[in-house]
CSV table of C-alpha atoms and ligand atoms in Angstrom, one decimal:
chain,number,residue,atom,x,y,z
A,702,UNK,CA,-33.2,6.3,32.1
A,703,UNK,CA,-31.4,9.5,31.4
A,704,UNK,CA,-27.8,9.3,29.1
A,705,UNK,CA,-26.1,10.8,31.5
A,706,UNK,CA,-27.6,8.6,34.8
A,707,UNK,CA,-25.0,5.2,35.6
A,708,UNK,CA,-25.6,2.1,32.9
A,709,UNK,CA,-24.5,-1.8,32.4
A,710,UNK,CA,-23.6,-3.5,28.6
A,711,UNK,CA,-24.3,-6.8,30.2
A,712,UNK,CA,-21.3,-6.5,33.0
A,713,UNK,CA,-19.1,-4.2,31.9
A,714,UNK,CA,-20.6,-0.9,34.6
A,715,UNK,CA,-20.5,2.6,32.6
A,716,UNK,CA,-20.4,6.0,33.5
A,717,UNK,CA,-22.9,6.9,31.2
A,718,UNK,CA,-25.0,6.4,28.1
A,719,UNK,CA,-22.5,8.6,26.1
A,720,UNK,CA,-19.9,5.7,24.1
A,721,UNK,CA,-17.3,7.6,22.1
A,722,UNK,CA,-17.7,6.4,17.9
A,723,UNK,CA,-14.6,5.1,16.5
A,724,UNK,CA,-12.6,8.0,14.8
A,725,UNK,CA,-9.5,7.2,12.7
A,726,UNK,CA,-6.9,9.9,13.4
A,727,UNK,CA,-4.4,8.6,11.2
A,728,UNK,CA,-1.7,9.7,13.7
A,729,UNK,CA,0.1,6.5,14.0
A,730,UNK,CA,3.6,5.8,13.1
A,731,UNK,CA,5.0,4.0,10.0
A,732,UNK,CA,4.1,1.3,11.5
A,733,UNK,CA,1.2,1.6,12.8
A,734,UNK,CA,2.1,2.9,16.2
A,735,UNK,CA,0.7,5.0,18.4
A,736,UNK,CA,2.7,8.0,21.0
A,737,UNK,CA,2.0,9.4,24.1
A,738,UNK,CA,-0.5,12.6,22.5
A,739,UNK,CA,-2.7,9.8,21.2
A,740,UNK,CA,-2.3,7.9,24.7
A,741,UNK,CA,-3.1,11.6,26.2
A,742,UNK,CA,-6.3,12.3,23.3
A,743,UNK,CA,-8.3,8.9,24.7
A,744,UNK,CA,-7.3,9.7,28.5
A,745,UNK,CA,-9.2,13.4,27.7
A,746,UNK,CA,-12.3,11.7,26.7
A,747,UNK,CA,-12.2,9.2,29.0
A,748,UNK,CA,-15.1,10.6,31.0
A,749,UNK,CA,-17.5,8.7,28.3
A,750,UNK,CA,-19.7,5.5,29.5
A,751,UNK,CA,-17.5,3.8,26.8
A,752,UNK,CA,-14.7,4.5,24.2
A,753,UNK,CA,-15.1,2.6,20.4
A,754,UNK,CA,-11.2,3.9,19.6
A,755,UNK,CA,-9.9,4.4,15.7
A,756,UNK,CA,-10.3,0.9,13.4
A,757,UNK,CA,-7.1,-0.7,14.7
A,758,UNK,CA,-5.6,-3.0,12.0
A,759,UNK,CA,-6.3,-6.6,12.0
A,760,UNK,CA,-2.9,-7.8,9.5
A,761,UNK,CA,-1.2,-6.3,7.0
A,762,UNK,CA,-3.3,-7.3,4.8
A,763,UNK,CA,-6.1,-5.6,6.3
A,764,UNK,CA,-3.7,-1.5,6.1
A,765,UNK,CA,-5.4,-0.1,3.3
A,766,UNK,CA,-4.8,4.0,4.0
A,767,UNK,CA,-1.3,5.9,5.2
A,768,UNK,CA,-1.0,6.1,9.5
A,769,UNK,CA,-3.9,4.1,11.3
A,770,UNK,CA,-3.4,1.9,13.7
A,771,UNK,CA,-2.2,-1.8,13.9
A,772,UNK,CA,-3.3,-4.7,16.7
A,773,UNK,CA,-1.2,-7.9,14.7
A,774,UNK,CA,2.1,-7.5,17.0
A,775,UNK,CA,3.8,-6.4,19.7
A,776,UNK,CA,4.8,-3.7,20.2
A,777,UNK,CA,1.0,-2.4,18.5
A,778,UNK,CA,-0.1,-4.3,22.2
A,779,UNK,CA,2.5,-2.6,23.9
A,780,UNK,CA,1.5,1.7,22.6
A,781,UNK,CA,-2.0,0.4,22.5
A,782,UNK,CA,-1.2,-0.9,25.9
A,783,UNK,CA,-0.4,2.8,27.2
A,784,UNK,CA,-4.4,4.0,26.3
A,785,UNK,CA,-6.4,1.7,28.1
A,786,UNK,CA,-4.1,2.1,30.9
A,787,UNK,CA,-5.0,5.8,30.8
A,788,UNK,CA,-8.6,5.1,30.3
A,789,UNK,CA,-9.2,3.3,33.1
A,790,UNK,CA,-7.0,4.7,34.9
A,791,UNK,CA,-9.4,8.2,34.3
A,792,UNK,CA,-12.1,5.7,35.0
A,793,UNK,CA,-12.7,5.5,32.1
A,794,UNK,CA,-13.8,2.1,29.3
A,795,UNK,CA,-12.9,0.9,25.8
A,796,UNK,CA,-13.1,-0.8,23.7
A,797,UNK,CA,-10.8,-1.7,20.1
A,798,UNK,CA,-12.5,-1.0,16.9
A,799,UNK,CA,-11.1,-4.2,14.2
A,800,UNK,CA,-11.3,-3.3,11.0
A,801,UNK,CA,-10.1,-4.9,7.5
A,802,UNK,CA,-11.0,-2.2,4.1
A,803,UNK,CA,-10.8,-4.6,1.4
A,804,UNK,CA,-11.3,-3.0,-1.2
A,805,UNK,CA,-11.9,0.6,0.3
A,806,UNK,CA,-7.4,0.7,-0.4
A,807,UNK,CA,-5.1,1.6,-2.2
A,808,UNK,CA,-1.6,-0.4,-3.5
A,809,UNK,CA,0.5,2.9,-2.5
A,810,UNK,CA,-1.0,2.9,1.2
A,811,UNK,CA,-0.1,-1.0,0.8
A,812,UNK,CA,3.1,-2.4,-0.2
A,813,UNK,CA,2.2,-2.0,-4.2
A,814,UNK,CA,-0.2,-5.7,-2.5
A,815,UNK,CA,-3.8,-4.8,-4.7
A,816,UNK,CA,-6.5,-4.8,-2.6
A,817,UNK,CA,-8.8,-7.7,-1.8
A,818,UNK,CA,-12.0,-8.8,-0.9
A,819,UNK,CA,-14.6,-10.8,-1.8
A,820,UNK,CA,-15.2,-10.3,-5.4
A,821,UNK,CA,-12.8,-8.1,-8.2
A,822,UNK,CA,-14.9,-5.5,-8.4
A,823,UNK,CA,-13.7,-2.2,-7.4
A,824,UNK,CA,-14.9,0.7,-6.2
A,825,UNK,CA,-17.0,3.1,-8.9
A,826,UNK,CA,-15.6,7.4,-9.0
A,827,UNK,CA,-14.7,7.4,-5.4
A,828,UNK,CA,-11.0,8.1,-5.4
A,829,UNK,CA,-8.7,7.1,-2.3
A,830,UNK,CA,-6.3,9.1,-0.7
A,831,UNK,CA,-2.4,7.8,-1.0
A,832,UNK,CA,1.0,9.4,0.1
A,833,UNK,CA,1.0,10.7,-3.8
A,834,UNK,CA,-2.1,11.8,-4.0
A,835,UNK,CA,-5.7,11.6,-3.8
A,836,UNK,CA,-6.5,8.1,-6.7
A,837,UNK,CA,-9.0,5.8,-8.0
A,838,UNK,CA,-9.4,3.0,-6.7
A,839,UNK,CA,-8.1,-0.3,-7.7
A,840,UNK,CA,-10.3,-3.6,-9.2
A,841,UNK,CA,-9.6,-5.7,-6.1
A,842,UNK,CA,-8.0,-9.5,-6.4
A,843,UNK,CA,-10.8,-12.1,-5.6
A,844,UNK,CA,-9.3,-13.5,-2.3
A,845,UNK,CA,-9.4,-17.5,-2.1
A,846,UNK,CA,-11.2,-19.9,-0.5
A,847,UNK,CA,-8.7,-20.7,2.1
A,848,UNK,CA,-7.1,-16.7,2.1
A,849,UNK,CA,-11.1,-15.7,3.6
A,850,UNK,CA,-10.8,-18.4,6.6
A,851,UNK,CA,-7.6,-16.6,7.9
A,852,UNK,CA,-8.8,-13.8,7.3
A,853,UNK,CA,-10.5,-15.0,10.1
A,854,UNK,CA,-8.7,-16.7,11.8
A,855,UNK,CA,-6.9,-12.9,11.8
A,856,UNK,CA,-9.8,-11.3,13.4
A,857,UNK,CA,-9.8,-13.6,16.0
A,858,UNK,CA,-6.0,-13.2,17.3
A,859,UNK,CA,-6.8,-9.7,16.9
A,860,UNK,CA,-9.4,-9.6,19.0
A,861,UNK,CA,-6.9,-11.7,22.1
A,862,UNK,CA,-4.2,-8.7,21.2
A,863,UNK,CA,-6.4,-6.6,22.0
A,864,UNK,CA,-7.5,-8.1,25.2
A,865,UNK,CA,-4.3,-8.8,25.4
A,866,UNK,CA,-3.8,-4.6,25.7
A,867,UNK,CA,-5.5,-3.9,27.9
A,868,UNK,CA,-9.1,-3.2,25.7
A,869,UNK,CA,-12.2,-4.6,27.9
A,870,UNK,CA,-14.1,-5.9,24.7
A,871,UNK,CA,-13.5,-5.6,20.8
A,872,UNK,CA,-16.2,-4.5,18.2
A,873,UNK,CA,-15.8,-5.6,14.8
A,874,UNK,CA,-16.0,-2.4,11.8
A,875,UNK,CA,-18.9,-4.2,9.6
A,876,UNK,CA,-20.3,-0.9,8.1
A,877,UNK,CA,-18.9,1.7,5.4
A,878,UNK,CA,-18.2,-0.6,3.2
A,879,UNK,CA,-15.5,-2.0,4.3
A,880,UNK,CA,-14.3,-6.1,4.2
A,881,UNK,CA,-17.4,-7.0,6.2
A,882,UNK,CA,-19.6,-4.7,4.4
A,883,UNK,CA,-18.3,-6.0,1.1
A,884,UNK,CA,-19.3,-9.8,1.3
A,885,UNK,CA,-23.1,-8.6,2.8
A,886,UNK,CA,-24.0,-6.5,0.2
A,887,UNK,CA,-24.0,-8.1,-3.7
A,888,UNK,CA,-22.6,-4.7,-5.2
A,889,UNK,CA,-19.3,-5.7,-4.2
A,890,UNK,CA,-19.7,-9.8,-4.0
A,891,UNK,CA,-20.6,-12.1,-6.4
A,892,UNK,CA,-19.0,-15.4,-5.5
A,893,UNK,CA,-20.8,-18.3,-5.7
A,894,UNK,CA,-19.3,-20.4,-2.7
A,895,UNK,CA,-20.6,-20.2,0.5
A,896,UNK,CA,-19.2,-16.5,1.2
A,897,UNK,CA,-22.1,-15.5,-1.9
A,898,UNK,CA,-25.0,-15.5,-3.8
A,899,UNK,CA,-27.9,-16.3,-1.2
A,900,UNK,CA,-28.6,-13.4,2.2
A,901,UNK,CA,-27.3,-16.7,4.6
A,902,UNK,CA,-24.4,-16.8,2.3
A,903,UNK,CA,-23.2,-13.0,1.6
A,904,UNK,CA,-23.7,-13.1,5.6
A,905,UNK,CA,-21.5,-15.7,6.2
A,906,UNK,CA,-18.2,-14.0,6.8
A,907,UNK,CA,-19.8,-11.0,8.8
A,908,UNK,CA,-21.6,-14.3,11.5
A,909,UNK,CA,-18.4,-16.4,11.4
A,910,UNK,CA,-16.0,-13.2,12.5
A,911,UNK,CA,-18.9,-12.6,14.9
A,912,UNK,CA,-18.7,-16.5,16.4
A,913,UNK,CA,-14.7,-16.2,15.9
A,914,UNK,CA,-14.7,-13.6,17.6
A,915,UNK,CA,-16.5,-14.8,21.0
A,916,UNK,CA,-15.1,-17.9,21.0
A,917,UNK,CA,-11.3,-15.6,21.5
A,918,UNK,CA,-12.4,-13.1,24.1
A,919,UNK,CA,-15.6,-14.8,25.5
A,920,UNK,CA,-19.2,-13.8,25.9
A,921,UNK,CA,-20.4,-10.0,26.5
A,922,UNK,CA,-17.1,-8.2,25.3
A,923,UNK,CA,-17.6,-8.1,21.3
A,924,UNK,CA,-19.7,-5.3,19.7
A,925,UNK,CA,-20.7,-5.1,15.7
A,926,UNK,CA,-20.8,-1.7,13.9
A,927,UNK,CA,-23.7,-2.1,10.8
A,928,UNK,CA,-25.2,0.7,8.4
A,929,UNK,CA,-27.5,-0.5,7.4
A,930,UNK,CA,-28.8,2.2,5.1
A,931,UNK,CA,-26.0,4.3,4.1
A,932,UNK,CA,-24.3,3.6,0.0
A,933,UNK,CA,-20.9,4.8,1.1
A,934,UNK,CA,-18.3,2.8,-0.8
A,935,UNK,CA,-20.3,1.2,-3.5
A,936,UNK,CA,-21.7,-0.4,-1.3
A,937,UNK,CA,-26.3,-0.9,-2.9
A,938,UNK,CA,-28.6,-3.9,-1.5
A,939,UNK,CA,-31.8,-4.6,-3.7
A,940,UNK,CA,-33.4,-5.7,-0.8
A,941,UNK,CA,-31.5,-4.7,2.3
A,942,UNK,CA,-34.1,-4.6,4.5
A,943,UNK,CA,-34.2,-8.6,4.3
A,944,UNK,CA,-30.3,-8.8,3.9
A,945,UNK,CA,-30.4,-6.9,7.7
A,946,UNK,CA,-33.2,-8.9,9.4
A,947,UNK,CA,-31.1,-12.1,8.7
A,948,UNK,CA,-28.3,-10.2,10.0
A,949,UNK,CA,-29.7,-9.3,12.8
A,950,UNK,CA,-32.1,-11.8,13.4
A,951,UNK,CA,-28.4,-14.1,12.9
A,952,UNK,CA,-26.3,-11.7,16.2
A,953,UNK,CA,-29.4,-11.8,18.2
A,954,UNK,CA,-28.9,-15.8,18.4
A,955,UNK,CA,-24.9,-14.8,19.7
A,956,UNK,CA,-23.9,-13.5,22.7
A,957,UNK,CA,-22.6,-10.5,21.9
A,958,UNK,CA,-21.9,-6.5,23.7
A,959,UNK,CA,-23.9,-5.2,21.6
A,960,UNK,CA,-25.3,-3.5,18.4
A,961,UNK,CA,-24.1,0.1,17.0
A,962,UNK,CA,-26.0,0.9,14.0
A,963,UNK,CA,-25.5,4.3,11.7
A,964,UNK,CA,-28.6,6.6,10.8
A,965,UNK,CA,-28.4,7.0,6.8
A,966,UNK,CA,-25.9,10.1,7.6
A,967,UNK,CA,-25.8,10.5,3.4
A,968,UNK,CA,-28.8,11.2,1.5
A,969,UNK,CA,-31.5,8.2,0.7
A,970,UNK,CA,-34.2,9.6,-1.0
A,971,UNK,CA,-33.1,7.8,-5.0
A,972,UNK,CA,-33.2,4.3,-2.8
A,973,UNK,CA,-36.4,3.8,-1.2
A,974,UNK,CA,-35.1,0.6,-0.6
A,975,UNK,CA,-33.1,2.2,2.4
A,976,UNK,CA,-35.2,2.6,6.0
A,977,UNK,CA,-34.5,6.5,6.4
A,978,UNK,CA,-34.8,5.4,9.7
A,979,UNK,CA,-33.2,2.5,11.5
A,980,UNK,CA,-34.7,2.7,15.0
A,981,UNK,CA,-38.1,2.0,12.9
A,982,UNK,CA,-36.4,-0.1,10.1
A,983,UNK,CA,-34.6,-2.4,12.8
A,984,UNK,CA,-35.0,-2.0,16.2
A,985,UNK,CA,-38.2,-4.2,17.3
A,986,UNK,CA,-36.1,-7.2,15.7
A,987,UNK,CA,-33.4,-6.4,17.3
A,988,UNK,CA,-33.0,-8.3,21.4
A,989,UNK,CA,-29.1,-6.6,22.9
A,990,UNK,CA,-28.4,-3.7,24.0
A,991,UNK,CA,-28.4,-1.1,20.9
A,992,UNK,CA,-26.3,2.8,20.6
A,993,UNK,CA,-27.3,4.7,18.3
A,994,UNK,CA,-25.1,6.1,16.6
A,995,UNK,CA,-25.3,9.7,13.5
A,996,UNK,CA,-26.2,13.6,13.7
A,997,UNK,CA,-27.4,12.9,17.5
A,998,UNK,CA,-27.7,15.7,20.2
A,999,UNK,CA,-27.9,16.4,23.6
A,1000,UNK,CA,-31.5,16.5,22.8
A,1001,UNK,CA,-32.0,14.3,19.6
A,1002,UNK,CA,-29.8,11.4,22.0
A,1003,UNK,CA,-31.9,12.2,25.6
A,1004,UNK,CA,-35.3,11.9,23.5
A,1005,UNK,CA,-33.8,8.7,22.4
A,1006,UNK,CA,-33.0,7.4,25.7
A,1007,UNK,CA,-35.9,8.4,27.6
A,1008,UNK,CA,-37.8,6.5,25.3
A,1009,UNK,CA,-35.6,2.9,25.6
A,1010,UNK,CA,-35.3,3.1,21.2
A,1011,UNK,CA,-31.9,2.5,22.0
A,1012,UNK,CA,-30.0,2.0,25.3
A,1013,UNK,CA,-26.4,4.0,24.6
A,1014,UNK,CA,-26.1,6.8,22.4
A,1015,UNK,CA,-22.3,7.6,19.6
A,1016,UNK,CA,-21.1,10.6,19.3
A,1017,UNK,CA,-18.3,11.3,16.3
A,1018,UNK,CA,-17.1,14.1,16.0
A,1019,UNK,CA,-18.5,16.4,18.8
A,1020,UNK,CA,-16.5,14.7,21.4
A,1021,UNK,CA,-14.2,14.7,18.7
A,1022,UNK,CA,-14.2,18.3,19.6
A,1023,UNK,CA,-14.9,17.8,24.1
A,1024,UNK,CA,-12.9,16.1,25.4
A,1025,UNK,CA,-15.3,16.9,28.2
A,1026,UNK,CA,-18.2,16.1,26.0
A,1027,UNK,CA,-20.5,14.7,29.3
A,1028,UNK,CA,-20.4,17.5,31.2
A,1029,UNK,CA,-21.0,19.7,28.9
A,1030,UNK,CA,-24.5,18.2,28.1
A,1031,UNK,CA,-24.4,18.1,32.5
A,1032,UNK,CA,-24.1,22.2,32.6
A,1033,UNK,CA,-26.2,22.5,28.6
A,1034,UNK,CA,-23.5,24.7,27.9
A,1035,UNK,CA,-22.0,25.6,24.3
A,1036,UNK,CA,-19.8,23.1,22.7
A,1037,UNK,CA,-16.8,23.3,20.2
A,1038,UNK,CA,-16.8,23.4,17.1
A,1039,UNK,CA,-14.7,20.3,15.0
A,1040,UNK,CA,-12.2,21.4,13.3
A,1041,UNK,CA,-11.6,19.5,9.5
A,1042,UNK,CA,-9.1,20.3,8.8
A,1043,UNK,CA,-7.3,18.6,11.5
A,1044,UNK,CA,-9.5,15.4,11.6
A,1045,UNK,CA,-7.0,13.4,9.2
A,1046,UNK,CA,-2.9,13.2,9.7
A,1047,UNK,CA,-0.9,15.2,11.9
A,1048,UNK,CA,2.0,15.7,13.9
A,1049,UNK,CA,1.5,17.7,16.5
A,1050,UNK,CA,-1.0,18.7,19.5
A,1051,UNK,CA,-3.4,20.9,16.8
A,1052,UNK,CA,-7.0,19.3,16.6
A,1053,UNK,CA,-5.5,16.2,18.5
A,1054,UNK,CA,-5.5,17.3,22.1
A,1055,UNK,CA,-5.8,20.6,22.1
A,1056,UNK,CA,-9.7,21.6,22.1
A,1057,UNK,CA,-10.2,23.6,25.5
A,1058,UNK,CA,-12.1,21.5,28.2
A,1059,UNK,CA,-14.8,23.6,30.2
A,1060,UNK,CA,-12.1,23.1,33.1
A,1061,UNK,CA,-9.4,22.5,32.5
A,1062,UNK,CA,-7.7,19.6,34.0
B,1365,LIG,C1,-12.4,12.4,12.0
B,1365,LIG,C2,-13.9,10.8,11.8
B,1365,LIG,C3,-12.6,9.5,11.6
B,1365,LIG,C4,-13.8,8.7,11.8
B,1365,LIG,N1,-13.4,7.0,12.0
B,1365,LIG,C5,-14.5,6.4,12.0
B,1365,LIG,C6,-13.5,4.9,12.5
B,1365,LIG,O1,-12.1,4.2,12.3
B,1365,LIG,N2,-14.5,3.9,12.4
B,1365,LIG,C7,-16.4,3.9,12.4
B,1365,LIG,O2,-16.6,2.8,12.4
B,1365,LIG,N3,-16.4,5.1,11.9
B,1365,LIG,C8,-15.8,5.8,12.1
B,1365,LIG,N4,-16.6,7.5,11.3
B,1365,LIG,C9,-17.7,7.5,12.2
B,1365,LIG,C10,-18.2,7.8,12.7
B,1365,LIG,O3,-17.8,6.5,14.0
B,1365,LIG,C11,-19.7,8.3,12.9
B,1365,LIG,O4,-20.3,7.4,12.5
B,1365,LIG,C12,-19.8,9.5,12.7
B,1365,LIG,O5,-18.9,10.2,13.0
B,1365,LIG,C13,-21.4,9.9,12.8
B,1365,LIG,O6,-21.8,10.4,14.2
B,1365,LIG,P1,-22.0,11.9,14.3
B,1365,LIG,O7,-22.4,12.1,14.0
B,1365,LIG,O8,-21.9,11.8,16.5
B,1365,LIG,O9,-19.6,12.7,14.4
B,1365,LIG,C14,-15.6,8.4,11.7
B,1365,LIG,C15,-16.3,9.7,11.4
B,1365,LIG,C16,-14.2,10.9,11.8
B,1365,LIG,C17,-15.9,11.8,11.8
């Protein structure tokens, strides 16, 4: 197998093994709607085998930062329909990433509502961007059991909406310290009901959401992104290997499309309990298509695909800066360099749709 050859993800045909990783660009309007520039941005990148959209908030409660698109109103659905139509017309496939930020949010960005989480434990040391500048994270409000069930329903409805908006499937954002990750981790979940305590209980929320998503939109269309060796947003576990081994074993039993794993990204030498290579740590137990992510280049991606250690490789920053990344990989030519200053926010094409193609289209 080679990175640029066509492949299948279940029954979904992909033009190559390259995935555009989900990337928040903070360019939605105050109502969470995306416009023509977003349509163009995704259409430009439709030569990826699969695009995974930026995180889309599943409900008002899920919001945590400004200018994030939503997928919970008829207007959201209509605005994303433009994007999915454009991607399909250009021959691409696109999944919607479903996002609930939980405690990784701020009341300034939520009309004064305090963020919610499995437990009332604030993210220590880090700060969050708000409309009045960087702020420390607040202590969240603990979700009551009934609200957790409602949140699972919100995910389910968001998946139904995503399909109505023309997406080919959905991905649960289960990593990077957002809500499902907050349930998984000891450092953010001290609940004593069925959603806290044992590994089984801490995994329940993620697994219940995945089951609800499959029930909503059918088999083979639901993926999950996990970051088993990332300790960002105050996530820390004493035995992450047992936690993720259990979670992956249970995910293997479901009719899911794929498991999308992030490599560590940040130094973890101080935390020897975390695998430094998540393929080595979990590859053998994964029985679903694996999308591997974080820090991959043309060479390392080719290697991992050839060795059949993963079925697909996702690229974030490289796709952001190179709309024609597959062609550039094919020609083994130079790459545009991502501009950090324009990654998040901005009202025009700068750093969004103006990265040059090798051959202007
Ligand atoms: C600007 C930007 C926004 C991102 N937003 C998201 C997001 O909404 N959801 C998500 O799962 N990951 C997000 N990520 C992480 C990427 O999906 C990916 O995991 C990360 O960039 C590592 O891959 P790379 O080394 O190929 O860039 C974001 C990354 C960047 C650069």
